[in-house]
mmCIF file of C-alpha atoms in Angstrom:
data_model
loop_
_atom_site.group_PDB
_atom_site.id
_atom_site.type_symbol
_atom_site.label_atom_id
_atom_site.label_comp_id
_atom_site.label_asym_id
_atom_site.label_seq_id
_atom_site.Cartn_x
_atom_site.Cartn_y
_atom_site.Cartn_z
ATOM 1 C CA GLY A 1 0.017 0.045 0.057
ATOM 2 C CA GLU A 2 0.949 3.600 -0.042
ATOM 3 C CA ASP A 3 3.480 4.621 2.485
ATOM 4 C CA VAL A 4 5.509 7.854 3.083
ATOM 5 C CA GLU A 5 8.540 7.894 5.604
ATOM 6 C CA GLN A 6 10.488 10.480 7.295
ATOM 7 C CA SER A 7 13.112 10.686 10.134
ATOM 8 C CA LEU A 8 11.528 12.159 13.143
ATOM 9 C CA PHE A 9 13.923 14.806 14.322
ATOM 10 C CA LEU A 10 16.566 17.366 13.031
ATOM 11 C CA SER A 11 18.573 19.903 14.819
ATOM 12 C CA VAL A 12 20.365 22.649 13.129
ATOM 13 C CA ARG A 13 21.939 25.983 14.199
ATOM 14 C CA GLU A 14 20.426 29.200 13.419
ATOM 15 C CA GLY A 15 21.673 30.458 9.937
ATOM 16 C CA ASP A 16 22.567 27.031 8.719
ATOM 17 C CA SER A 17 20.652 25.085 6.154
ATOM 18 C CA SER A 18 18.186 22.334 6.992
ATOM 19 C CA VAL A 19 17.545 19.338 4.717
ATOM 20 C CA ILE A 20 14.531 17.201 5.574
ATOM 21 C CA ASN A 21 14.005 14.089 3.860
ATOM 22 C CA CYS A 22 11.237 11.907 2.669
ATOM 23 C CA THR A 23 10.567 8.568 0.682
ATOM 24 C CA TYR A 24 7.327 7.516 -0.717
ATOM 25 C CA THR A 25 6.115 4.309 -2.318
ATOM 26 C CA ASP A 26 3.231 5.173 -4.833
ATOM 27 C CA SER A 27 4.850 5.832 -8.109
ATOM 28 C CA SER A 28 1.439 7.294 -9.461
ATOM 29 C CA SER A 29 1.548 10.344 -7.086
ATOM 30 C CA THR A 30 0.729 13.450 -8.967
ATOM 31 C CA TYR A 31 1.498 15.938 -6.432
ATOM 32 C CA LEU A 32 3.910 15.645 -3.488
ATOM 33 C CA TYR A 33 3.576 18.342 -0.628
ATOM 34 C CA TRP A 34 5.381 19.750 2.424
ATOM 35 C CA TYR A 35 3.164 20.931 5.210
ATOM 36 C CA LYS A 36 4.436 22.857 8.391
ATOM 37 C CA GLN A 37 2.714 22.442 11.819
ATOM 38 C CA GLU A 38 3.706 25.261 14.262
ATOM 39 C CA PRO A 39 3.133 24.268 17.998
ATOM 40 C CA GLY A 40 -0.615 24.419 18.997
ATOM 41 C CA ALA A 41 -1.752 24.664 15.270
ATOM 42 C CA GLY A 42 -2.981 22.792 12.377
ATOM 43 C CA LEU A 43 -1.028 22.046 9.287
ATOM 44 C CA GLN A 44 -0.307 24.771 6.695
ATOM 45 C CA LEU A 45 0.846 23.929 3.218
ATOM 46 C CA LEU A 46 4.438 25.105 2.805
ATOM 47 C CA THR A 47 5.022 24.162 -0.801
ATOM 48 C CA TYR A 48 4.213 21.586 -3.260
ATOM 49 C CA ILE A 49 5.792 19.989 -6.555
ATOM 50 C CA PHE A 50 4.098 18.347 -9.396
ATOM 51 C CA SER A 51 5.427 14.961 -10.337
ATOM 52 C CA ASN A 52 6.978 15.936 -13.654
ATOM 53 C CA MET A 53 9.210 18.342 -12.119
ATOM 54 C CA ASP A 54 12.521 17.693 -10.322
ATOM 55 C CA MET A 55 13.048 21.055 -8.496
ATOM 56 C CA LYS A 56 11.152 24.049 -7.336
ATOM 57 C CA GLN A 57 12.451 27.048 -5.722
ATOM 58 C CA ASP A 58 10.541 29.562 -3.472
ATOM 59 C CA GLN A 59 12.417 32.045 -1.578
ATOM 60 C CA ARG A 60 14.418 30.160 1.136
ATOM 61 C CA LEU A 61 12.692 26.774 0.231
ATOM 62 C CA THR A 62 14.007 24.470 -2.203
ATOM 63 C CA VAL A 63 12.174 21.148 -3.172
ATOM 64 C CA LEU A 64 14.135 18.339 -4.741
ATOM 65 C CA LEU A 65 12.087 15.351 -6.410
ATOM 66 C CA ASN A 66 13.887 12.012 -7.399
ATOM 67 C CA LYS A 67 11.248 9.953 -8.922
ATOM 68 C CA LYS A 68 13.437 7.198 -9.817
ATOM 69 C CA ASP A 69 14.531 6.920 -6.024
ATOM 70 C CA LYS A 70 11.023 7.931 -4.821
ATOM 71 C CA HIS A 71 12.821 10.540 -2.646
ATOM 72 C CA LEU A 72 11.584 14.107 -1.819
ATOM 73 C CA SER A 73 13.707 16.582 0.038
ATOM 74 C CA LEU A 74 13.078 20.197 1.470
ATOM 75 C CA ARG A 75 15.845 22.365 1.896
ATOM 76 C CA ILE A 76 15.426 25.568 4.168
ATOM 77 C CA ALA A 77 18.089 28.187 3.677
ATOM 78 C CA ASP A 78 19.396 30.362 6.356
ATOM 79 C CA THR A 79 17.190 28.730 8.750
ATOM 80 C CA GLN A 80 15.767 30.848 11.444
ATOM 81 C CA THR A 81 14.306 30.016 14.876
ATOM 82 C CA GLY A 82 10.977 30.903 13.615
ATOM 83 C CA ASP A 83 11.174 27.821 11.406
ATOM 84 C CA SER A 84 11.124 25.344 14.498
ATOM 85 C CA ALA A 85 8.104 23.217 13.801
ATOM 86 C CA ILE A 86 7.081 19.884 12.660
ATOM 87 C CA TYR A 87 7.361 19.267 8.811
ATOM 88 C CA PHE A 88 5.101 16.648 7.021
ATOM 89 C CA CYS A 89 5.802 15.157 3.780
ATOM 90 C CA ALA A 90 2.395 14.019 1.963
ATOM 91 C CA GLU A 91 1.744 12.554 -1.580
ATOM 92 C CA SER A 92 -1.607 12.676 -3.295
ATOM 93 C CA ILE A 93 -3.088 9.744 -4.245
ATOM 94 C CA ILE A 94 -5.365 9.841 -7.418
ATOM 95 C CA GLY A 95 -7.383 6.670 -7.565
ATOM 96 C CA SER A 96 -10.205 5.706 -9.874
ATOM 97 C CA SER A 97 -12.512 7.613 -7.767
ATOM 98 C CA ASN A 98 -10.372 10.675 -7.755
ATOM 99 C CA THR A 99 -10.464 11.010 -4.125
ATOM 100 C CA GLY A 100 -7.473 13.309 -3.989
ATOM 101 C CA LYS A 101 -6.513 11.718 -0.674
ATOM 102 C CA LEU A 102 -3.190 12.747 1.040
ATOM 103 C CA ILE A 103 -1.067 10.076 2.749
ATOM 104 C CA PHE A 104 1.293 11.925 5.337
ATOM 105 C CA GLY A 105 4.570 10.788 6.536
ATOM 106 C CA GLN A 106 5.156 10.872 10.307
ATOM 107 C CA GLY A 107 6.579 14.448 10.514
ATOM 108 C CA THR A 108 9.952 15.592 11.214
ATOM 109 C CA THR A 109 10.353 17.925 14.228
ATOM 110 C CA LEU A 110 12.809 20.596 13.252
ATOM 111 C CA GLN A 111 14.782 22.251 16.277
ATOM 112 C CA VAL A 112 16.650 25.415 15.406
ATOM 113 C CA LYS A 113 19.195 26.462 18.058
ATOM 114 C CA PRO A 114 20.170 30.131 18.563
ATOM 115 C CA ASP B 1 -11.975 34.799 11.524
ATOM 116 C CA ALA B 2 -10.474 31.431 10.869
ATOM 117 C CA ASP B 3 -11.584 29.621 7.793
ATOM 118 C CA VAL B 4 -11.872 26.289 9.519
ATOM 119 C CA THR B 5 -13.009 25.860 13.042
ATOM 120 C CA GLN B 6 -13.078 23.116 15.378
ATOM 121 C CA THR B 7 -15.040 22.690 18.703
ATOM 122 C CA PRO B 8 -14.133 22.017 21.344
ATOM 123 C CA ARG B 9 -10.422 22.756 21.285
ATOM 124 C CA ASN B 10 -9.753 20.416 24.294
ATOM 125 C CA ARG B 11 -11.857 17.776 25.735
ATOM 126 C CA ILE B 12 -11.174 15.097 28.632
ATOM 127 C CA THR B 13 -13.865 12.292 28.815
ATOM 128 C CA LYS B 14 -14.063 8.804 30.354
ATOM 129 C CA THR B 15 -14.031 5.433 28.669
ATOM 130 C CA GLY B 16 -17.479 4.489 27.351
ATOM 131 C CA LYS B 17 -18.869 8.050 26.928
ATOM 132 C CA ARG B 18 -20.150 9.351 23.675
ATOM 133 C CA ILE B 19 -18.297 12.305 22.008
ATOM 134 C CA MET B 20 -18.865 14.685 19.246
ATOM 135 C CA LEU B 21 -16.178 16.777 17.681
ATOM 136 C CA GLU B 22 -17.603 19.522 15.537
ATOM 137 C CA CYS B 23 -16.059 21.303 12.411
ATOM 138 C CA SER B 24 -17.121 24.322 10.452
ATOM 139 C CA GLN B 25 -15.780 26.168 7.436
ATOM 140 C CA THR B 26 -16.369 29.314 5.689
ATOM 141 C CA LYS B 27 -14.044 28.338 2.624
ATOM 142 C CA GLY B 28 -17.019 27.159 0.513
ATOM 143 C CA HIS B 29 -15.262 23.841 -0.189
ATOM 144 C CA ASP B 30 -17.252 20.602 -0.769
ATOM 145 C CA ARG B 31 -14.463 18.465 0.306
ATOM 146 C CA MET B 32 -14.082 17.870 4.046
ATOM 147 C CA TYR B 33 -11.896 15.440 6.136
ATOM 148 C CA TRP B 34 -11.151 14.071 9.545
ATOM 149 C CA TYR B 35 -7.623 13.130 10.738
ATOM 150 C CA ARG B 36 -5.979 11.968 13.912
ATOM 151 C CA GLN B 37 -2.499 12.795 14.543
ATOM 152 C CA ASP B 38 -0.429 10.532 17.015
ATOM 153 C CA PRO B 39 3.386 11.102 18.071
ATOM 154 C CA GLY B 40 5.313 9.260 15.540
ATOM 155 C CA LEU B 41 2.566 8.163 13.215
ATOM 156 C CA GLY B 42 1.857 11.368 11.444
ATOM 157 C CA LEU B 43 -1.690 12.073 10.311
ATOM 158 C CA ARG B 44 -4.025 9.092 9.454
ATOM 159 C CA LEU B 45 -7.267 9.850 7.656
ATOM 160 C CA ILE B 46 -10.474 8.697 9.492
ATOM 161 C CA TYR B 47 -13.314 9.747 7.179
ATOM 162 C CA TYR B 48 -13.786 12.114 4.390
ATOM 163 C CA SER B 49 -16.655 13.619 2.459
ATOM 164 C CA PHE B 50 -17.084 15.138 -1.011
ATOM 165 C CA ASP B 51 -20.371 16.686 -0.490
ATOM 166 C CA VAL B 52 -23.367 16.417 1.798
ATOM 167 C CA LYS B 53 -24.484 13.207 0.429
ATOM 168 C CA ASP B 54 -21.124 11.511 0.186
ATOM 169 C CA ILE B 55 -19.337 9.792 2.961
ATOM 170 C CA ASN B 56 -16.313 7.755 2.799
ATOM 171 C CA LYS B 57 -14.269 5.616 5.195
ATOM 172 C CA GLY B 58 -10.501 6.336 5.683
ATOM 173 C CA GLU B 59 -7.958 4.042 6.769
ATOM 174 C CA ILE B 60 -8.817 4.289 10.659
ATOM 175 C CA SER B 61 -12.670 4.330 10.588
ATOM 176 C CA ASP B 62 -13.367 1.772 13.143
ATOM 177 C CA GLY B 63 -14.829 3.044 16.375
ATOM 178 C CA TYR B 64 -15.635 6.436 14.641
ATOM 179 C CA SER B 65 -18.609 7.812 12.865
ATOM 180 C CA VAL B 66 -19.439 11.094 10.817
ATOM 181 C CA SER B 67 -22.077 13.348 9.751
ATOM 182 C CA ARG B 68 -22.111 15.850 6.999
ATOM 183 C CA GLN B 69 -25.080 18.318 8.234
ATOM 184 C CA ALA B 70 -24.270 20.794 5.441
ATOM 185 C CA GLN B 71 -21.676 21.991 3.063
ATOM 186 C CA ALA B 72 -20.078 23.753 5.792
ATOM 187 C CA LYS B 73 -20.411 21.345 8.855
ATOM 188 C CA PHE B 74 -18.757 18.020 9.246
ATOM 189 C CA SER B 75 -18.863 16.506 12.669
ATOM 190 C CA LEU B 76 -16.781 13.262 14.229
ATOM 191 C CA SER B 77 -18.410 11.080 16.682
ATOM 192 C CA LEU B 78 -16.829 8.492 19.037
ATOM 193 C CA GLU B 79 -19.888 6.283 20.124
ATOM 194 C CA SER B 80 -18.037 4.644 23.058
ATOM 195 C CA ALA B 81 -14.661 6.331 23.762
ATOM 196 C CA ILE B 82 -11.654 4.154 24.509
ATOM 197 C CA PRO B 83 -8.161 5.242 25.737
ATOM 198 C CA ASN B 84 -6.415 4.461 22.638
ATOM 199 C CA GLN B 85 -8.718 7.270 20.844
ATOM 200 C CA THR B 86 -6.657 9.790 23.050
ATOM 201 C CA ALA B 87 -5.109 11.963 20.238
ATOM 202 C CA LEU B 88 -5.273 15.171 18.370
ATOM 203 C CA TYR B 89 -7.812 15.364 15.804
ATOM 204 C CA PHE B 90 -7.925 17.659 12.808
ATOM 205 C CA CYS B 91 -10.420 18.777 10.390
ATOM 206 C CA ALA B 92 -9.359 19.701 6.904
ATOM 207 C CA THR B 93 -10.992 21.216 3.704
ATOM 208 C CA SER B 94 -10.181 21.182 0.125
ATOM 209 C CA GLY B 95 -11.458 22.788 -2.908
ATOM 210 C CA LEU B 96 -11.129 21.751 -6.669
ATOM 211 C CA ALA B 97 -7.756 23.141 -7.310
ATOM 212 C CA ALA B 98 -5.625 20.546 -9.134
ATOM 213 C CA TYR B 99 -2.873 20.427 -6.486
ATOM 214 C CA ASN B 100 -5.504 19.732 -3.936
ATOM 215 C CA GLU B 101 -4.469 21.854 -1.090
ATOM 216 C CA GLN B 102 -6.119 21.079 2.187
ATOM 217 C CA PHE B 103 -6.687 23.767 4.707
ATOM 218 C CA PHE B 104 -6.611 22.536 8.336
ATOM 219 C CA GLY B 105 -8.569 23.614 11.509
ATOM 220 C CA PRO B 106 -6.580 24.256 14.738
ATOM 221 C CA GLY B 107 -7.199 20.686 16.112
ATOM 222 C CA THR B 108 -9.029 19.385 19.089
ATOM 223 C CA ARG B 109 -7.098 17.445 21.837
ATOM 224 C CA LEU B 110 -9.094 14.728 23.167
ATOM 225 C CA THR B 111 -8.106 12.692 26.230
ATOM 226 C CA VAL B 112 -10.019 9.563 27.007
ATOM 227 C CA LEU B 113 -9.472 8.289 30.676
#
């Protein structure tokens, strides 16, 4: 079945780059996403990438997609303390019923030290 | 005002009690979802609905039921709560954009003693 895997924790120093990795199993995914969850809040879409792309850049965020290895990464440049949060990788499953369901990874807690 | 609201935000209850969690949205979206979040497990889909007449089970629907009272309202019920239903519950909505962004409520923290 569909599965999305992430490491659970990453700690970096303020100003460094952070790289959060994710692997997924469903090769039919059309979109892959990164959601951010700040303490006490719901998830918010940070960025997404269409499956026919291999890179997307948005200010400090760079998303890399390796379809062959089913690997997705999120790089945050110049990481700030405000980036401390849980980051979820997700894939969109488009089945015959076009459900648009999302399968989420376990979430990576990013700790940014001053 | 928030686009997706959930009530209550926190609830402590006892084993065997019936509990209802409510979700309302002002985004005008047809699609609504209920997830639970457990540490180390991420978010798992409980139920989803594409319109008022459409209800579908997700991957962990056992022990839960839902009601879509209107386009804007989607409630989740635990008929007889048990301790392993202690979790953070999220409601989400999505529109028809091709990339299917989901918009999440702030969550309800439920503790079953």
